Coordinates of C-alpha atoms in Angstrom, one line a residue:
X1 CA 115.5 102.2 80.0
X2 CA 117.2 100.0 82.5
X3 CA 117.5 97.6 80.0
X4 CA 119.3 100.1 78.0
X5 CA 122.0 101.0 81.2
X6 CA 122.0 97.0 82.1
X7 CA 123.1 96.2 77.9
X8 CA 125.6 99.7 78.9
X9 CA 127.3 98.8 81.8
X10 CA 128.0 94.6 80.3
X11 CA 129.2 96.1 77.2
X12 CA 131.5 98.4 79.3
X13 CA 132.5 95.4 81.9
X14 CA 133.7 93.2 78.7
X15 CA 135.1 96.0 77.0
X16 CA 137.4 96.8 80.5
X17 CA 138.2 92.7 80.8
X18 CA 139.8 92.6 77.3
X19 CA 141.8 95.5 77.7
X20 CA 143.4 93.7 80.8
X21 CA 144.1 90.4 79.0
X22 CA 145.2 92.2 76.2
X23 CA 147.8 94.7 78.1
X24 CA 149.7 95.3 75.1
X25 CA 146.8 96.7 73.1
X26 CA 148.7 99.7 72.0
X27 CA 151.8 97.7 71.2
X28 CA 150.4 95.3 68.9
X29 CA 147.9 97.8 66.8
X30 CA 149.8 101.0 67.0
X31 CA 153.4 100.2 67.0
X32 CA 153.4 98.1 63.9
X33 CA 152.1 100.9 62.1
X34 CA 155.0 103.6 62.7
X35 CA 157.4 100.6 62.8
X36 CA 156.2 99.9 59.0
X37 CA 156.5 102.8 58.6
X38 CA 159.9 104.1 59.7
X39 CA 161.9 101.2 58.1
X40 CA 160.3 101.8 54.9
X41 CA 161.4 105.2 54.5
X42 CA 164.9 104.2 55.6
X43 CA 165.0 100.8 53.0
X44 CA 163.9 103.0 50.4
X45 CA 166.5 105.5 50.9
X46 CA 169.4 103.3 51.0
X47 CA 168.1 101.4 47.8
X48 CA 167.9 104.8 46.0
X49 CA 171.9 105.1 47.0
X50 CA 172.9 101.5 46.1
X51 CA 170.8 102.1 42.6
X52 CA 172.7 105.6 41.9
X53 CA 175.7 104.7 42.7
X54 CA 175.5 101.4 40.6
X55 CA 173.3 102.6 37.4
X56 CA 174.4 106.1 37.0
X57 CA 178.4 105.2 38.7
X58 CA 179.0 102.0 37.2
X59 CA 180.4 100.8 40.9
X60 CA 180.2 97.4 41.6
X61 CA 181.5 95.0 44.3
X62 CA 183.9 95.8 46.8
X63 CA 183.9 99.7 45.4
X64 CA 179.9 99.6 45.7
X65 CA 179.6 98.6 49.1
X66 CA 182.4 100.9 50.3
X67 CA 180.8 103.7 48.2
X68 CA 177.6 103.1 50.1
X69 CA 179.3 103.4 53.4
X70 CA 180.7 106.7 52.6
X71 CA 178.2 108.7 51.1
X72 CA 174.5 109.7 52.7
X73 CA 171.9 111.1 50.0
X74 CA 168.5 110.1 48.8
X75 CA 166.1 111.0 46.2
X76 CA 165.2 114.3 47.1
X77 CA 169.2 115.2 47.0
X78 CA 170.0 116.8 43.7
X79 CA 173.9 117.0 44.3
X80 CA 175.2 113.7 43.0
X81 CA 173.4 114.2 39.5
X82 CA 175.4 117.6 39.5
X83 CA 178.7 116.3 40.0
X84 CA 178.2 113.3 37.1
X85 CA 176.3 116.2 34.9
X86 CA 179.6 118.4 35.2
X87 CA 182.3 116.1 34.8
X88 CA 179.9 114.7 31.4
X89 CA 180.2 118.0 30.4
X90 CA 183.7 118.3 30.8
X91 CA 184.7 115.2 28.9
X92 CA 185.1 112.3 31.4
X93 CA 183.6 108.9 29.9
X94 CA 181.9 106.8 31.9
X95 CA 184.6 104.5 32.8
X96 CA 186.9 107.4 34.4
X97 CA 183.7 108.8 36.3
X98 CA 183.2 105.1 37.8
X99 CA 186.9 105.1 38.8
X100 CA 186.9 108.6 40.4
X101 CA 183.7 107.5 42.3
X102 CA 184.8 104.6 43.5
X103 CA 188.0 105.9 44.6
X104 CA 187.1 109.1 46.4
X105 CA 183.0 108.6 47.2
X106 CA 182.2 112.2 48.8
X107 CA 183.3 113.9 45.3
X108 CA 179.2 113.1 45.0
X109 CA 178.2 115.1 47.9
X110 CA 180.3 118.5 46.9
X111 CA 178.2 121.6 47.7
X112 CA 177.5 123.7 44.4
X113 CA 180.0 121.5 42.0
X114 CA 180.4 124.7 39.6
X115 CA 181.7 126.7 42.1
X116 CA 184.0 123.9 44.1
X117 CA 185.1 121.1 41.2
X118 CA 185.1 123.2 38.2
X119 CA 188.1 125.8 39.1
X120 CA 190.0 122.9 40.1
X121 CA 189.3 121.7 36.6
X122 CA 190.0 124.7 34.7
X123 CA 193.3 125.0 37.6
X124 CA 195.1 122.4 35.0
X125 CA 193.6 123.8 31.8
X126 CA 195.6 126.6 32.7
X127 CA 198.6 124.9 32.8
X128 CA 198.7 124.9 29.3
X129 CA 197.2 121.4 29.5
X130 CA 194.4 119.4 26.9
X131 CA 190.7 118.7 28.3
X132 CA 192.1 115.0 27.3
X133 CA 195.3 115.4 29.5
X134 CA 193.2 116.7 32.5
X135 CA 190.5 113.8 32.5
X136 CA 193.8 111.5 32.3
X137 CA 195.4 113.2 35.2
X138 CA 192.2 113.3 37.3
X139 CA 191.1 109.5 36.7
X140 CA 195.1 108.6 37.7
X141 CA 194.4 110.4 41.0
X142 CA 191.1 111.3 42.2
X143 CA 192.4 112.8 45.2
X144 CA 193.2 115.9 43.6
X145 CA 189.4 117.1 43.2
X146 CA 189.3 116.9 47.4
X147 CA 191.6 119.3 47.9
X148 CA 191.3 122.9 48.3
X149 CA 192.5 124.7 45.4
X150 CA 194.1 128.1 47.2
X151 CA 195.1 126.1 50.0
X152 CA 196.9 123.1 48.2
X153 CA 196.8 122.8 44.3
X154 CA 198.0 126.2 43.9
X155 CA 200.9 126.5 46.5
X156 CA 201.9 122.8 45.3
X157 CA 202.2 123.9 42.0
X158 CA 204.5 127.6 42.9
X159 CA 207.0 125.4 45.4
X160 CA 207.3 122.6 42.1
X161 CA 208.0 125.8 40.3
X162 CA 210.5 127.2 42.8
X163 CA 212.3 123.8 43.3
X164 CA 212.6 122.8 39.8
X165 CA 213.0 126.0 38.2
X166 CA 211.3 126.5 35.1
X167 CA 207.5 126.1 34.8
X168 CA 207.0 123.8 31.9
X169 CA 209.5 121.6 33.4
X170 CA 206.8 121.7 36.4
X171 CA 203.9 121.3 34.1
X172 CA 206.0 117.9 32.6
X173 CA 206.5 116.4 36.2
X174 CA 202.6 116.9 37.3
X175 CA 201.5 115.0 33.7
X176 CA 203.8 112.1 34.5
X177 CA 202.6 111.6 38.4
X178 CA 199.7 113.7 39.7
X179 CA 200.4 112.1 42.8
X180 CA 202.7 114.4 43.2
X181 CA 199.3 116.9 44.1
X182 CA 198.5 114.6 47.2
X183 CA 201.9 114.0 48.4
X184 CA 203.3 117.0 48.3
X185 CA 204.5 116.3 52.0
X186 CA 206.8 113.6 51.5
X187 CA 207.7 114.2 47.1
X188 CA 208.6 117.8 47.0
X189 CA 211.6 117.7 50.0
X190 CA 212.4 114.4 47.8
X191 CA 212.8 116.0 44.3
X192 CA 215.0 119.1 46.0
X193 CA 217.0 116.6 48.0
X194 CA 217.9 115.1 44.2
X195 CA 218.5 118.0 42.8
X196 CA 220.8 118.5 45.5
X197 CA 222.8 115.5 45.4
X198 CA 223.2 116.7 41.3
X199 CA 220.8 114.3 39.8
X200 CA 219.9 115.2 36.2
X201 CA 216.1 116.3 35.5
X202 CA 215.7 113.6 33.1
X203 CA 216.2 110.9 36.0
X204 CA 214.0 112.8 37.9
X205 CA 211.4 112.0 35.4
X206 CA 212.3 108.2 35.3
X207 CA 211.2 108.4 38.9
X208 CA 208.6 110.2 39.1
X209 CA 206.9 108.0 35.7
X210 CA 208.3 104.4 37.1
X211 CA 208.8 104.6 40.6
X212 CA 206.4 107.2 42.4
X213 CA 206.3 105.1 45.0
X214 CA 209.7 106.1 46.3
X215 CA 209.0 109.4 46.0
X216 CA 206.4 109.4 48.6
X217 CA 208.5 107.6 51.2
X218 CA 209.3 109.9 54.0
X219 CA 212.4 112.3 53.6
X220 CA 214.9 110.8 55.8
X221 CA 213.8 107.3 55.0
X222 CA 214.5 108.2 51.2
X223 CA 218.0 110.5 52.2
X224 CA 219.1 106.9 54.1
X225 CA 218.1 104.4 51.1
X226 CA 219.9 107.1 48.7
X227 CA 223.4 107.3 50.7
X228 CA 223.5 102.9 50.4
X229 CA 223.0 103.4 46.9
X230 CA 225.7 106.4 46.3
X231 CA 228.1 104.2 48.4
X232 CA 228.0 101.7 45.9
X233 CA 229.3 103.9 43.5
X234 CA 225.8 103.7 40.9
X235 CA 226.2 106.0 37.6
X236 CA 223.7 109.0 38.6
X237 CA 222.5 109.1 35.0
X238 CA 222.3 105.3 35.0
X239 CA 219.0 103.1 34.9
X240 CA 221.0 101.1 37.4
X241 CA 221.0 104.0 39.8
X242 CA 217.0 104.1 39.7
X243 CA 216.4 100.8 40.1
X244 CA 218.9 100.1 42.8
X245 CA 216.8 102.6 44.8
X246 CA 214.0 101.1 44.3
X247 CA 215.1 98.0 45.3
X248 CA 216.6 98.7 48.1
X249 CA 213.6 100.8 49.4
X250 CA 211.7 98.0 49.8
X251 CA 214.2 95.8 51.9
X252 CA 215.2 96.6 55.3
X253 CA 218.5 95.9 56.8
X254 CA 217.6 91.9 57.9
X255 CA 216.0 91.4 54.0
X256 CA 219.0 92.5 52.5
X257 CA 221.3 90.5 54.5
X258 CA 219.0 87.3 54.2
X259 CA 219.4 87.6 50.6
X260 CA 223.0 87.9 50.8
X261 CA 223.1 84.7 52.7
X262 CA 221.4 82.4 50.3
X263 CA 223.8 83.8 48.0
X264 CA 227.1 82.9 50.1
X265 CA 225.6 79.2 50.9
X266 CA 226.4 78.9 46.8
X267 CA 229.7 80.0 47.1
X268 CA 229.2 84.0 45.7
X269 CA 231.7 86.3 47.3
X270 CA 230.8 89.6 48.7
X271 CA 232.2 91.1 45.3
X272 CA 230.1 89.0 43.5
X273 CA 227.2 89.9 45.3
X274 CA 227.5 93.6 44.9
X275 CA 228.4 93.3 41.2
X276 CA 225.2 91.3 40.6
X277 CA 223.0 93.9 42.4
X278 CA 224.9 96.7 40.3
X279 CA 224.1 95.0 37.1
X280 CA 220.6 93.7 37.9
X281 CA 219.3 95.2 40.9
X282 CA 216.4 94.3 40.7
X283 CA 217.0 90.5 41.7
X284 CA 217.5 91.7 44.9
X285 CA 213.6 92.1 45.0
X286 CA 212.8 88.7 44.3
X287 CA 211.7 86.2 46.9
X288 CA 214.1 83.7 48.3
X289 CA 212.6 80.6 46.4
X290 CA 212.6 81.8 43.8
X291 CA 216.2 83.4 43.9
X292 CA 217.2 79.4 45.1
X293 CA 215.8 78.0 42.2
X294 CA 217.2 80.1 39.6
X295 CA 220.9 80.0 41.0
X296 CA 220.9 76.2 41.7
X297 CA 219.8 75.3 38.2
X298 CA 222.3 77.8 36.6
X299 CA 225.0 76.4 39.1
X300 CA 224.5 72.8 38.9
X301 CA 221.9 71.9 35.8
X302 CA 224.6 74.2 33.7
X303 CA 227.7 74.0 35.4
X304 CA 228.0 77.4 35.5
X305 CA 230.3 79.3 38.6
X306 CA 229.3 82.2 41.0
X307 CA 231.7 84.3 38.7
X308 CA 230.5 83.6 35.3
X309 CA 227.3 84.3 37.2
X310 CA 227.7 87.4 38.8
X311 CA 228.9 88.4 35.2
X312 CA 226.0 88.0 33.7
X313 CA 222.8 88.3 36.2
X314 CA 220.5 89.0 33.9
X315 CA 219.3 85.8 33.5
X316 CA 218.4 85.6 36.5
X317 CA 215.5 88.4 35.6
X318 CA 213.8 85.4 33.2
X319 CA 211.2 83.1 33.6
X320 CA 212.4 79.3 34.6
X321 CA 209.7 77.6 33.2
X322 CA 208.5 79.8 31.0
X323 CA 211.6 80.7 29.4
X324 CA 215.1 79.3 30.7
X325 CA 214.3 75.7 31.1
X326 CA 212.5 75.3 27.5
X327 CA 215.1 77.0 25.7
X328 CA 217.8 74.7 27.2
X329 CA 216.0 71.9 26.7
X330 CA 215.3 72.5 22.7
X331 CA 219.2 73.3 22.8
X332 CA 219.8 69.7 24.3
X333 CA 217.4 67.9 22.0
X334 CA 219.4 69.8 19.1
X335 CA 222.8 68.2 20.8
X336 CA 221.3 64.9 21.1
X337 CA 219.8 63.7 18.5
X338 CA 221.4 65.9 15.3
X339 CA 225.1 65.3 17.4
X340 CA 226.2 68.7 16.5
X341 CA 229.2 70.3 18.2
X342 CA 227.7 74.0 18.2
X343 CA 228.6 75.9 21.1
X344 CA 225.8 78.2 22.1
X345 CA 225.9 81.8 24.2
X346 CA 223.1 80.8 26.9
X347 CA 222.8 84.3 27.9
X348 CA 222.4 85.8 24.2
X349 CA 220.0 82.9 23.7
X350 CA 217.9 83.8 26.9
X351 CA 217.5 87.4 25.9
X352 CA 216.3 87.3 22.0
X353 CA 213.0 87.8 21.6
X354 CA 210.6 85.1 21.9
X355 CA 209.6 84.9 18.2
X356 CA 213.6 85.2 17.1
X357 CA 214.1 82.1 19.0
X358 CA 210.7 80.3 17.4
X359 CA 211.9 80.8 14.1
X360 CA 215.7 80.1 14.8
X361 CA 215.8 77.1 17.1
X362 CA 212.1 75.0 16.9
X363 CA 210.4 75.9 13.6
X364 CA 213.3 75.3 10.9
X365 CA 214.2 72.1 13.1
X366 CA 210.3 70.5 14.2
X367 CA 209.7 68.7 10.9
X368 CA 213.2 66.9 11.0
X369 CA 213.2 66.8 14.9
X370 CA 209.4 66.9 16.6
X371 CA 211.6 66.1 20.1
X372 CA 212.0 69.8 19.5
X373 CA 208.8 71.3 19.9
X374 CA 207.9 69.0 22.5
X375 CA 211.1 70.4 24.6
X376 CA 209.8 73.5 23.8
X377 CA 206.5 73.1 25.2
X378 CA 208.0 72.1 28.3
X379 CA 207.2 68.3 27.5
X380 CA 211.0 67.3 27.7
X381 CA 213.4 68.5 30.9
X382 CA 216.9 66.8 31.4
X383 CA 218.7 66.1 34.0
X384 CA 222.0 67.1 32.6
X385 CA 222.6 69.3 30.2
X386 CA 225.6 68.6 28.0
X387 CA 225.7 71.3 25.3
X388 CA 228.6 73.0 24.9
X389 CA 228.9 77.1 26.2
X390 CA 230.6 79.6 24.9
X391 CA 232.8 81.4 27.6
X392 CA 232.0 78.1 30.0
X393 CA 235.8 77.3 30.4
X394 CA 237.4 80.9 29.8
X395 CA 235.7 81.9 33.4

């Protein structure tokens, strides 16, 4: 028996001196299991997200990672398979899910989807609209399915009603820019203001299709850039008048003058400056260098003037290597070497149609002149080009 307590008591002793050395007992057996544990659960959670939102979204990249950031569900959440399931069953291929997903995440984590997306849905069926015409307007802007229907879509649509006055015409707008659902803010004291100033509907619709982003600029922002345009006495019912705004929009007060500058260190006049903004406003828009290089090869490669210039700005709006230089320099190779004494009209040239051109000036001439369709392919430049121009000397 005292064998027995004497085996006890060193059994005990060594038992006591091991947990001392080993202080951290707990730390090193215990705590690895739970911290295992906890980051398990958590890995597997987030690699259920990244795999949904990549297999059953499509999203990818820059959209998947930002996706994953804005969203919080796991396996056990059934809401995301009910939002994909409904807008399956309403018609929305797989590419404009992935876009609507990637451009507004949470639409995944919407409460009871039949009761909170669907109206909105069957909102724009009402409006006399196809299922086709609704997955279109949706995909263009997501937005709209984030937005309370009584509180927003439904108002928007009865003050686009009010402003415009008639209802199909309101119907019209909405297909050509559903932004107008998420910017109703800034677009609907915009649309009145035009109305107001007696701008036809039909421009209205220009803008709204090719320029919705100057709709959305703030109201007296817009009423300023408007009032510069109407002072430089635009045609209302004009393209001009559209794209002027839109050019000038985008330029503040030092942008616009800068430009002006390059184009008085060429010799333009203030006149001439205006009249090439009226008939292509849209130059204004360009960068500096690029502006530079197309006036100084028109002004001293052609020997044209700031007049004949401002008289025809178009060409300004083409390609230089792609389009201007190439086409001069077939016309040289044609003067050259066949010594004809054509005159040529650069700017009608400039503007046919690529193929016109192909079959007019390099493919009846490349077997009898190969120079040609090496000018053509941008093989031949000149310094000087010494074809004749009609309307060179009358300006």
């Amino acid at each position: 028996m005292k064998m027995l307590v004497c085996m006890f008591k060193s059994h005990l002793q060594t038992l006591i001196i091991n947990h001392r050395t080993l202080p951290n007992l707990n730390h090193c057996l215990i705590r690895p299991i739970f911290r295992s544990y906890s980051p398990k659960r958590t890995i597997d959670s987030s690699e259920f997200k990244i795999s949904f939102l990549k297999n059953k979204c499509g999203l990818s990249g820059k959209h998947l990672i930002r996706a994953s950031k804005c969203v919080h569900f796991d396996s056990s959440d059934h809401r995301p398979d009910s939002v994909l399931e409904l807008f399956r069953n309403f018609g929305f291929p797989q590419p404009n899910i992935t876009r609507i997903v990637s451009v507004v995440p949470r639409v995944l984590q919407s409460l009871k989807p039949e009761e909170l997306l669907k109206p909105k849905l069957d909102f724009l069926l009402s409006m006399e609209m196809s299922h086709a015409m609704v997955v279109r307007i949706v995909t263009r802007d997501p937005r709209i399915l984030v937005r309370s229907l009584n509180k927003h879509l439904i108002p928007t649509f009865d003050q686009l009603k009010d402003i415009i006055g008639c209802g199909p015409n309101a119907v019209a707008l909405l297909k050509c820019g559903p932004f107008i659902f998420t910017n109703t803010a800034e677009v609907l004291p915009n649309i009145r203001f035009l109305l107001r100033q007696g701008i036809p509907i039909s421009q209205i619709f220009k803008f709204v299709s090719q320029y919705s982003r100057i709709l959305c600029y703030p109201h007296d922002r817009f009423c300023q850039v408007f009032l510069m345009v109407e002072g430089m006495n635009f045609d209302y019912s004009s393209s001009y008048f559209i794209h002027a705004l839109h050019a000038l929009s985008f330029h503040n007060d030092s942008t616009w003058e800068s430009r002006c500058l390059l184009l008085r260190s060429f010799g333009f006049s203030n006149d001439e400056i205006l009249k090439v903004f009226k008939k292509s406003p849209l130059i204004m828009c360009y960068k500096e260098n690029h502006i530079n290089k197309k006036v100084e090869f028109f002004l001293k490669k052609l020997q044209w003037t700031p007049s004949r210039l401002s008289c025809n700005p178009k060409v300004l709006c083409y390609s230089l290597e792609k389009r201007t230089i190439p086409r001069c320099s077939v016309l040289q190779v044609l003067v050259s070497i066949s010594s004809t004494s054509k005159s040529y009209n650069i700017s009608t040239i400039l503007a046919i149609a690529e193929r016109k051109f192909v079959r007019d000036f390099v493919s009846v001439y490349k077997d009898e002149l190969p120079e040609v369709m090496e000018a053509y392919k941008g093989k031949m430049k000149f310094d000087e080009y010494t074809f004749k121009q009609k309307g060179l000397l009358k300006l």
